Coordinates of C-alpha atoms and ligand atoms in Angstrom, one line a residue:
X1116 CA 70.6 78.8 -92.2
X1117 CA 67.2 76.6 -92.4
X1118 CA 64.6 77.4 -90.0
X1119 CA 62.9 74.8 -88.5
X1120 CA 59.8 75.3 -86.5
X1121 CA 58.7 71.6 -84.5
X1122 CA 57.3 72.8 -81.1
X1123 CA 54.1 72.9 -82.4
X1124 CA 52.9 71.3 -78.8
X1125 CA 53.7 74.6 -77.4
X1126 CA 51.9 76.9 -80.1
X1127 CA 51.4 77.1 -83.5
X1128 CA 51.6 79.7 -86.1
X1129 CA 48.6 81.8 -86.7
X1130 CA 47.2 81.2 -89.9
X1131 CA 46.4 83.7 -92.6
X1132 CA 42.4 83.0 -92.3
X1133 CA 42.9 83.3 -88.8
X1134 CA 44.4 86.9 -88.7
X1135 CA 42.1 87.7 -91.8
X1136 CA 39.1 86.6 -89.4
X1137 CA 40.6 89.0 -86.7
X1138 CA 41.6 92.1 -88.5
X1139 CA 37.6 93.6 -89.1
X1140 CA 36.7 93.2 -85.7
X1141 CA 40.2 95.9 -84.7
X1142 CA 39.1 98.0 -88.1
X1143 CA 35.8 98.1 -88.2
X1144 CA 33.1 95.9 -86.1
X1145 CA 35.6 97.1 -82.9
X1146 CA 32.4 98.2 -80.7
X1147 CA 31.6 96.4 -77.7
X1148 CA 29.6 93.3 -77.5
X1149 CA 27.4 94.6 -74.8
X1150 CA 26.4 98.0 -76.1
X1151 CA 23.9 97.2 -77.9
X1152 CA 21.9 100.2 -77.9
X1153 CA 24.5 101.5 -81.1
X1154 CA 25.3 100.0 -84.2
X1155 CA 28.8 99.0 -83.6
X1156 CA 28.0 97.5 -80.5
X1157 CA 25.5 95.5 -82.1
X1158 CA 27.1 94.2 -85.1
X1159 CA 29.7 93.0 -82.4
X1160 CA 27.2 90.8 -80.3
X1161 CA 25.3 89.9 -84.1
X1162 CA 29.2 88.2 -84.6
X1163 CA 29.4 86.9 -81.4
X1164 CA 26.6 85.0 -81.9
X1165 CA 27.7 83.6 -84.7
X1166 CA 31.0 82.7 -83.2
X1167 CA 29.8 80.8 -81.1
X1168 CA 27.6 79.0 -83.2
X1169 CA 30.2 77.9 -84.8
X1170 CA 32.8 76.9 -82.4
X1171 CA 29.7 74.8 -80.9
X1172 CA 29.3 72.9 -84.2
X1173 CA 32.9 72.4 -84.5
X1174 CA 33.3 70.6 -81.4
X1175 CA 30.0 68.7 -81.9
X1176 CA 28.1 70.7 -79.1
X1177 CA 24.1 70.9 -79.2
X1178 CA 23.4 73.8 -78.7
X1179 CA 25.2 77.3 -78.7
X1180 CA 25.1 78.4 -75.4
X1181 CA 27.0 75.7 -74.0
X1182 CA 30.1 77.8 -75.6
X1183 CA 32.2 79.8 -72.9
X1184 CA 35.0 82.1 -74.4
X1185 CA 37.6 82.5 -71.8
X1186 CA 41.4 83.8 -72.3
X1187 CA 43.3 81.0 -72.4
X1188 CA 43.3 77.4 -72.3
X1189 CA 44.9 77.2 -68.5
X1190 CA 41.6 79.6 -67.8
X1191 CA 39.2 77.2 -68.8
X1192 CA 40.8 74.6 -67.1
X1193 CA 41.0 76.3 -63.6
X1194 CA 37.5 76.8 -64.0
X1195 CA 36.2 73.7 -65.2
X1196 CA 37.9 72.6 -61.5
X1197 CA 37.5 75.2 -59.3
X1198 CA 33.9 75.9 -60.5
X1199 CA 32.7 72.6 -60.1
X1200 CA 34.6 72.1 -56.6
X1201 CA 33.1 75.2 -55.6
X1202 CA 29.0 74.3 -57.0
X1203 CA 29.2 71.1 -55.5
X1204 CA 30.9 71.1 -52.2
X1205 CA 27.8 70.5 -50.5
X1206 CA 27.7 66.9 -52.4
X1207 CA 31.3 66.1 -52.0
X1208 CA 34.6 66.9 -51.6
X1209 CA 36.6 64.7 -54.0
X1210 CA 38.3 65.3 -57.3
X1211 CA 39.8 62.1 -59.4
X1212 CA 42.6 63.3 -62.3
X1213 CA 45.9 61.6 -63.4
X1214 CA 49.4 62.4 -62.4
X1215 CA 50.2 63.1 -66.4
X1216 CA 47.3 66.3 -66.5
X1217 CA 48.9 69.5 -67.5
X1218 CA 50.0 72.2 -64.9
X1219 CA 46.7 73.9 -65.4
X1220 CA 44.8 71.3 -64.1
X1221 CA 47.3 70.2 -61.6
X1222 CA 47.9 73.3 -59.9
X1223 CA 44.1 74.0 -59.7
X1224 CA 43.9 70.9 -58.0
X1225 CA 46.3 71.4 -55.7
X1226 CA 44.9 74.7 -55.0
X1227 CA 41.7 73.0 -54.0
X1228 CA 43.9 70.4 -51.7
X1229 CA 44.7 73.3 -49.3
X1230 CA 41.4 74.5 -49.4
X1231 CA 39.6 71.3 -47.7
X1232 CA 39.0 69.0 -51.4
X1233 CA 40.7 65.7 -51.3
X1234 CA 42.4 64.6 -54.9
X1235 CA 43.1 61.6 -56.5
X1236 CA 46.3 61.8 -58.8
X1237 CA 46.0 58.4 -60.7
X1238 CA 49.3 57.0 -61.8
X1239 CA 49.0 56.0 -65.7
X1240 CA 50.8 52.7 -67.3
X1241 CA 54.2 53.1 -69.0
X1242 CA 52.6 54.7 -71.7
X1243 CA 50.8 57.5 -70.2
X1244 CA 47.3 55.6 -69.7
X1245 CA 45.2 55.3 -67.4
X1246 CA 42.1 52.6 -67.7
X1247 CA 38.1 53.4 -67.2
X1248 CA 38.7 50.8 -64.4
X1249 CA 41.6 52.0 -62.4
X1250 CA 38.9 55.8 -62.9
X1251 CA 35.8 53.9 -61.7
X1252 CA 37.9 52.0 -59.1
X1253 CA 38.8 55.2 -57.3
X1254 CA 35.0 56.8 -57.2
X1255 CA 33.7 57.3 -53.8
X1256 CA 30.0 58.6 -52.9
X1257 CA 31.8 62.0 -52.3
X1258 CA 33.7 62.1 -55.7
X1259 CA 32.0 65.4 -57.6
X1260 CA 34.8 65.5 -60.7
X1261 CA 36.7 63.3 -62.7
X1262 CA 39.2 65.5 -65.0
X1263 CA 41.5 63.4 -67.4
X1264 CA 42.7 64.9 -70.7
X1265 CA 42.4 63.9 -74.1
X1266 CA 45.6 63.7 -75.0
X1267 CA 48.9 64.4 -73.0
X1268 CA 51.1 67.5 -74.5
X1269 CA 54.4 66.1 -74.3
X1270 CA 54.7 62.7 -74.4
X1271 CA 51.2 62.6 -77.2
X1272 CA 49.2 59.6 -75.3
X1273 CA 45.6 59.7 -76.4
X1274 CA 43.5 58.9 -73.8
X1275 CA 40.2 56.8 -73.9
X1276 CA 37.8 59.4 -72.9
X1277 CA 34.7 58.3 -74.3
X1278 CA 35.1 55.1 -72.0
X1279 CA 36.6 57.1 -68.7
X1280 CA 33.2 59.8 -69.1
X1281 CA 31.2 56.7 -69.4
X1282 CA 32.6 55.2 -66.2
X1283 CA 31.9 58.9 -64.2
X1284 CA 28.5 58.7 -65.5
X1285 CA 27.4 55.4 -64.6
X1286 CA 27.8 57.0 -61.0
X1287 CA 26.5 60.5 -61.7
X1288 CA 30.1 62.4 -61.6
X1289 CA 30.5 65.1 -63.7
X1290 CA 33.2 64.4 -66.5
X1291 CA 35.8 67.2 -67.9
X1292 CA 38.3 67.0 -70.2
X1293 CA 41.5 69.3 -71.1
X1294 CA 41.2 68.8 -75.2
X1295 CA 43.9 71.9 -75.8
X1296 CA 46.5 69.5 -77.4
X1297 CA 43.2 67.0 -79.0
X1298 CA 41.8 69.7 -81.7
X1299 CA 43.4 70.1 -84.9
X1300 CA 45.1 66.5 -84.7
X1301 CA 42.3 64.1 -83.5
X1302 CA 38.6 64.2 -83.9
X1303 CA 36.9 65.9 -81.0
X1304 CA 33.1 66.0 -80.8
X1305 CA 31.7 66.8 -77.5
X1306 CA 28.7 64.5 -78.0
X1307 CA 30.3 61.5 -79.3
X1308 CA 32.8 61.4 -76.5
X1309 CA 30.0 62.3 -73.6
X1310 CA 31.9 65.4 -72.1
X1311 CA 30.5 67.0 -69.2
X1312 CA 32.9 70.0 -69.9
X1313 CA 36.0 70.6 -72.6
X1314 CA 38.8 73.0 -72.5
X1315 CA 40.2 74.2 -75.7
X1316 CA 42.6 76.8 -76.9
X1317 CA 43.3 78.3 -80.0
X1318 CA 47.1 79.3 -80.2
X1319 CA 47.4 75.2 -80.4
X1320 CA 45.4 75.6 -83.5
X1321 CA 46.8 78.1 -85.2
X1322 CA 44.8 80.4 -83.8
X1323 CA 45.7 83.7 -81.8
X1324 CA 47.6 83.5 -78.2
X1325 CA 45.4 84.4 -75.1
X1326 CA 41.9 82.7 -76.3
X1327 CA 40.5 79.8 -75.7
X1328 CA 37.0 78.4 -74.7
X1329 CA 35.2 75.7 -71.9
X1330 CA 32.3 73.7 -73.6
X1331 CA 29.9 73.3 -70.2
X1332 CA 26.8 70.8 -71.2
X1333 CA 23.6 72.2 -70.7
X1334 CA 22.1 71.4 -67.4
X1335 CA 25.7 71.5 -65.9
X1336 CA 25.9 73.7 -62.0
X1337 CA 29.5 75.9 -62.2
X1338 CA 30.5 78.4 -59.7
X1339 CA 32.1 81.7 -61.7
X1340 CA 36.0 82.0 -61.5
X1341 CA 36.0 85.9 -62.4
X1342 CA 33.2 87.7 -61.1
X1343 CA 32.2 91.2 -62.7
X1344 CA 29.9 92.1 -64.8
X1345 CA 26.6 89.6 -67.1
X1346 CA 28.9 88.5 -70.1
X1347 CA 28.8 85.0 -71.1
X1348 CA 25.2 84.6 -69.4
X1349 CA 26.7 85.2 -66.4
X1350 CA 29.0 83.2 -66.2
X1351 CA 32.3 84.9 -66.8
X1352 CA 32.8 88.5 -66.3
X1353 CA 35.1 90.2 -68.9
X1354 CA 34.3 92.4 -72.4
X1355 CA 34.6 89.6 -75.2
X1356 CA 37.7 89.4 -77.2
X1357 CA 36.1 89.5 -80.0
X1358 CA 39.1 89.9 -82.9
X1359 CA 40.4 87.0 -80.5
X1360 CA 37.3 84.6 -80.7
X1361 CA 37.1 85.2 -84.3
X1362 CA 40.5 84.3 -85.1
X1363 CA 39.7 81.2 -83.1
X1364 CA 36.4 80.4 -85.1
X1365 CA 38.0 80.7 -88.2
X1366 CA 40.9 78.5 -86.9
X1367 CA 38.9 75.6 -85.5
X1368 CA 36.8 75.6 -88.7
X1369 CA 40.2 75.3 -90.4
X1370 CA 41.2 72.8 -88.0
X1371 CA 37.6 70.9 -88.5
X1372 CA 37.8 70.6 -92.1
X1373 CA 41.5 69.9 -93.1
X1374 CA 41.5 67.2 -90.6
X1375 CA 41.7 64.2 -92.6
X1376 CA 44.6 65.7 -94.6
X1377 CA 46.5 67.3 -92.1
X1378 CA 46.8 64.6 -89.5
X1379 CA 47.8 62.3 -92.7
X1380 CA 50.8 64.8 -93.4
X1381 CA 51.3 65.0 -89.8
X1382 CA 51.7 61.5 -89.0
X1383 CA 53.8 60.9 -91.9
X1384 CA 56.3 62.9 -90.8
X1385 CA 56.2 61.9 -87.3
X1386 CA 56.9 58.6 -88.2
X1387 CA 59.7 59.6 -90.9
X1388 CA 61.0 61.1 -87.4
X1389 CA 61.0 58.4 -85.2
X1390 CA 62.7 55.7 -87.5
X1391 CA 64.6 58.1 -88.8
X1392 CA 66.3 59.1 -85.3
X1393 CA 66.1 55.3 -84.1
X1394 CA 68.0 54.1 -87.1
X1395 CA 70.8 57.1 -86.6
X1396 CA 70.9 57.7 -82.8
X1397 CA 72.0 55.0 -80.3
X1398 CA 70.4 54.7 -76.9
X1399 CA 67.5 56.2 -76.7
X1400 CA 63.8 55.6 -75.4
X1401 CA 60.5 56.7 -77.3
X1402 CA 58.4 58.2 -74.9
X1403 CA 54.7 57.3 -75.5
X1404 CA 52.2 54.7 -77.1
X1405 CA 53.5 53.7 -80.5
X1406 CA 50.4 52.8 -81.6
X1407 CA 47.8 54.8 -82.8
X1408 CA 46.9 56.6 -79.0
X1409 CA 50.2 58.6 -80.2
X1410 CA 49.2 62.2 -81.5
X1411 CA 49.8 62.3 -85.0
X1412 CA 52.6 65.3 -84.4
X1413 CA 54.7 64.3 -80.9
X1414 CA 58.0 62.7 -81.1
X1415 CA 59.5 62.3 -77.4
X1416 CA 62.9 60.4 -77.0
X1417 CA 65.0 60.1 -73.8
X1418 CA 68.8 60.4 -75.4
X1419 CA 70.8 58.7 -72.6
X1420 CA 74.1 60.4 -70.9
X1421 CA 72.9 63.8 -72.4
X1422 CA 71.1 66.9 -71.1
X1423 CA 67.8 67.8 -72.6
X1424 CA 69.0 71.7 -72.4
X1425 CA 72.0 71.0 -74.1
X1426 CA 70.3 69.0 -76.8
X1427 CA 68.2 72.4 -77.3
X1428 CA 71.0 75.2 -77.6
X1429 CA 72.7 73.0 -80.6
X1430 CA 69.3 72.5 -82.4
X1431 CA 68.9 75.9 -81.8
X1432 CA 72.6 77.3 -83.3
X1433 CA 71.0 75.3 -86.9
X1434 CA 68.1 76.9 -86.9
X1435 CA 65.6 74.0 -85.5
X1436 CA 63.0 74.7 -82.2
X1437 CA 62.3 71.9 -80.2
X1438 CA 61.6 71.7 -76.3
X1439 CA 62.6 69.9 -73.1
X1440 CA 59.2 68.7 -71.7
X1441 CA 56.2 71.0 -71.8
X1442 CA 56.8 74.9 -72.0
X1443 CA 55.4 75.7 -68.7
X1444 CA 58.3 73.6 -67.0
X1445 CA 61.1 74.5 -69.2
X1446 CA 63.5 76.8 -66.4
X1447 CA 62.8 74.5 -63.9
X1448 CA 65.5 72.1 -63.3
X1449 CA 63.3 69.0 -62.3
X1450 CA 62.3 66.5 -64.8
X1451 CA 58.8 66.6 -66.3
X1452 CA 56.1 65.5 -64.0
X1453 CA 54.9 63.3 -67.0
X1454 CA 58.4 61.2 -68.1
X1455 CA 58.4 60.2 -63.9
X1456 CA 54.6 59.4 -63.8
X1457 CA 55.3 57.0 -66.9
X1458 CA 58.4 55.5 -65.2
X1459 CA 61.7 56.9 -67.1
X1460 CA 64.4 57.3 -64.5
X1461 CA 65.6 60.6 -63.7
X1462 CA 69.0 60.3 -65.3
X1463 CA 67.3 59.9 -68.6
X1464 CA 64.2 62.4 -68.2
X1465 CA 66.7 65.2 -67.7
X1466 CA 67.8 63.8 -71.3
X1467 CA 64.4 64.1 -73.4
X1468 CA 63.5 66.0 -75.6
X1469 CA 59.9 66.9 -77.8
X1470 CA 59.8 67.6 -81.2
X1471 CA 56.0 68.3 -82.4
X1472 CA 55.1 68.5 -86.0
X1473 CA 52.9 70.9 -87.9
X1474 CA 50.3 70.9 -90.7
X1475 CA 52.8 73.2 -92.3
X1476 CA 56.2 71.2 -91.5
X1477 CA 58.0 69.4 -94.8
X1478 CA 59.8 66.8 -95.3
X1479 CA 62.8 68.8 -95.9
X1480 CA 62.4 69.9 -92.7
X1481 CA 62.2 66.5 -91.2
X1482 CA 65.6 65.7 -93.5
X1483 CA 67.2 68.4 -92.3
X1484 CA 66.8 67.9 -88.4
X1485 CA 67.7 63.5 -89.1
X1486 CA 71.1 65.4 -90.4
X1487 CA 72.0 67.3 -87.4
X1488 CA 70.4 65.5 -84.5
X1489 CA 73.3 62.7 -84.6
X1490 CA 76.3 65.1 -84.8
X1491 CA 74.8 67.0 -81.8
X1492 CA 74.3 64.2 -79.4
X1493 CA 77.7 62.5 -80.6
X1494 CA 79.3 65.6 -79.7
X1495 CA 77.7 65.7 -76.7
X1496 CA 78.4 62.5 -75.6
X1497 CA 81.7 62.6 -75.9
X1498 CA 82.1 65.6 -73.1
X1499 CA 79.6 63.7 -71.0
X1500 CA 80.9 62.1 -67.7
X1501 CA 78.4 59.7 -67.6
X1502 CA 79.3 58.6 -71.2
X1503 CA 82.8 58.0 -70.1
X1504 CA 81.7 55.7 -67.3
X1505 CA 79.2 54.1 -69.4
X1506 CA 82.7 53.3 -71.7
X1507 CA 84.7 52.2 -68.5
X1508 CA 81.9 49.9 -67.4
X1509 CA 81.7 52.0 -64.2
X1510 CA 77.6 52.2 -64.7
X1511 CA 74.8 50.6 -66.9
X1512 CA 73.0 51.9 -69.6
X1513 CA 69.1 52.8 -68.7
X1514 CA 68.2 51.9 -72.6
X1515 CA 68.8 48.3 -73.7
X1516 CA 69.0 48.8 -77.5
X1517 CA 72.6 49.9 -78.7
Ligands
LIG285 C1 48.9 74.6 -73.9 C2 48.1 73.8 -73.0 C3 47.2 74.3 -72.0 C4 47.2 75.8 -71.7 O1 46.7 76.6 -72.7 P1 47.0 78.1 -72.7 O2 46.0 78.7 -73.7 O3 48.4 78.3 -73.2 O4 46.8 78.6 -71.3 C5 46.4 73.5 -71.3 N1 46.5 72.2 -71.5 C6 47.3 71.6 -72.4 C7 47.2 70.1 -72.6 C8 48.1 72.4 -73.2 O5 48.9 71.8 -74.1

């Protein structure tokens, strides 16, 4: 049976120049980067160094040290919140982000809710956007943060960021911005969009699981969110995965340079995708812009009178990965936060399902998934209740086109 990987939303293979990149620093440079008083331990912080000079000109930052290497994407993103609530409490009190954010940045917000912060959860258009005005609009003079992300992880809407940062600025809020899903399939230079503070993480990058990094601008105040001993200036307690942050490097540089060409191949077969299951599958809703503030890789549909989960078990019995909403929710049994906040009813969010492309994804596999995507719902529709009254004209159909 073919195996078909498209969840790349949820992580990505690690590459080969990734895992080369990691494998000296388990072999041979495996000292630690704060030792420096021996030659291991030096070579590691002489690599560090050099990390992190590159991971800052990848994402367009000025100047190395404004590079944090944390453990995970939801890490930077709890502490790009909490450590600006926590610096700044003395100014304000109130945090502006959208209803669509990812978990990380939700439940770090809701976090600060019980602890005496005030949030403002903006609701974004049918497409997942929310305007610079609607940001600016909601700024009071005790508003300390404004966190929006680049681009949403399951439904792909690429937000404008360089406008929303603009709008914070013009009354001295600080700006951050979870980028996780934005590297390898948009352009993402810290300078050019006026970032305060980015999250990234490399296992969306084909880079290694459990590593991922906060750019913080120069001149930026942040509390710590794990206290312990001086690494990363200071700033965040924790011996350096260095095999990790390597593998990372290598991936972003990967990510950086093949841009062009991957996101070409990318959107190609996206598109192949969504036409293809429009012309073969009857009602269904694209979830998303369909313009170009879609990723190049996400493919969301709503498949009426059909469970999501369902969907998933037969892709999975022919070999093809796919996921209901983001991976974080999956287990749950409410619908994703982010189909409700775009306004999909909850008889059809239940039905959705994401399918993300890769840089190393063919067309065969695309092919292949076009030819066993109709059978399944079919089949599934014909043991659905809700079908059957849809038949009997006992209830309407959510999705207009036929
Ligand atoms: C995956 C993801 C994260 C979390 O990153 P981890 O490294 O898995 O913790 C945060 N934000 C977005 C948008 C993501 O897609």
């Amino acid at each position: 049976m073919r195996s078909v990987y498209l969840d790349n939303n949820a992580t990505t293979k690690v590459s080969q120049k990734a895992i080369d990149a990691m494998l000296p620093y388990y072999t041979d440079i495996w000292g630690n980067a704060s030792s420096v008083f021996y030659e291991t331990g030096q070579k590691a912080e002489t690599a560090l160094s050099r990390l992190r000079e590159s991971v800052a000109k990848n994402i367009g930052a000025s100047n190395a040290n404004e590079i944090y290497f944390t453990a995970s994407g939801c890490e930077a993103d709890n502490w790009a919140i909490k450590g600006i609530a926590f610096a700044n409490k003395r100014r304000g009190n109130h945090i502006i982000t959208t209803k669509i954010e990812h978990h990380a940045v939700l439940g770090a917000c809701e976090f600060l809710e019980k602890n005496g912060f005030e949030i403002t959860y903006l609701d974004v258009d049918k497409y997942g956007l929310v305007s610079p005005d609607a940001v600016e609009s909601a700024i009071t003079d005790r508003t300390i943060l404004i966190s929006v992300m680049t681009a949403n992880n399951e439904i792909g809407t690429i937000m404008p960021i360089k406008k929303i940062a603009e709008a914070a600025h013009r009354h001295k809020v600080l700006f951050h911005t979870d980028a996780v899903q934005a590297i390898g399939h948009m352009p993402v230079n810290v300078s050019e969009l006026g970032v305060d503070m980015l999250s990234l993480s490399a296992h969306k990058f084909h880079g290694p699981k459990g590593v991922g990094a906060l750019y913080i601008r120069n001149g930026v105040r942040i509390e710590n969110l794990i206290h312990g001993g001086g690494q990363e200036r200071g700033k965040r307690a924790a011996t350096e995965n260095l095999a990790g942050i390597a593998g990372m490097a290598a991936a972003l540089e990967s990510a950086v340079t093949d841009l062009e060409k991957n996101t070409a191949h990318m959107k190609k077969l996206r598109d192949m995708l969504i036409n293809g299951i429009r012309e073969r599958v009857s009602f269904i809703k694209l979830n998303g812009p369909e313009d170009e503030r879609r990723l190049c890789n996400n493919v969301n549909f709503s498949y009426e009178f059909v469970e999501g989960e369902s969907i998933l078990m037969h892709l999975n019995r022919n070999g093809i990965a796919a996921s209901s909403g983001s991976a974080c929710a999956s287990g749950s049994l409410d619908p994703s936060h982010v189909l409700l906040a775009i306004g999909v009813p909850h008889e059809i969010a239940h039905g959705s399902i994401r399918f993300s492309v890769g840089e190393d994804t063919t067309e065969e596999d695309i092919l292949y998934t076009l030819d066993v995507l109709p059978g399944i719902i079919d089949k599934l529709r014909d043991m659905s209740p809700m079908y059957e009254a849809y038949t009997e004209g006992r209830i309407k159909s959510f999705t207009c086109r036929k």
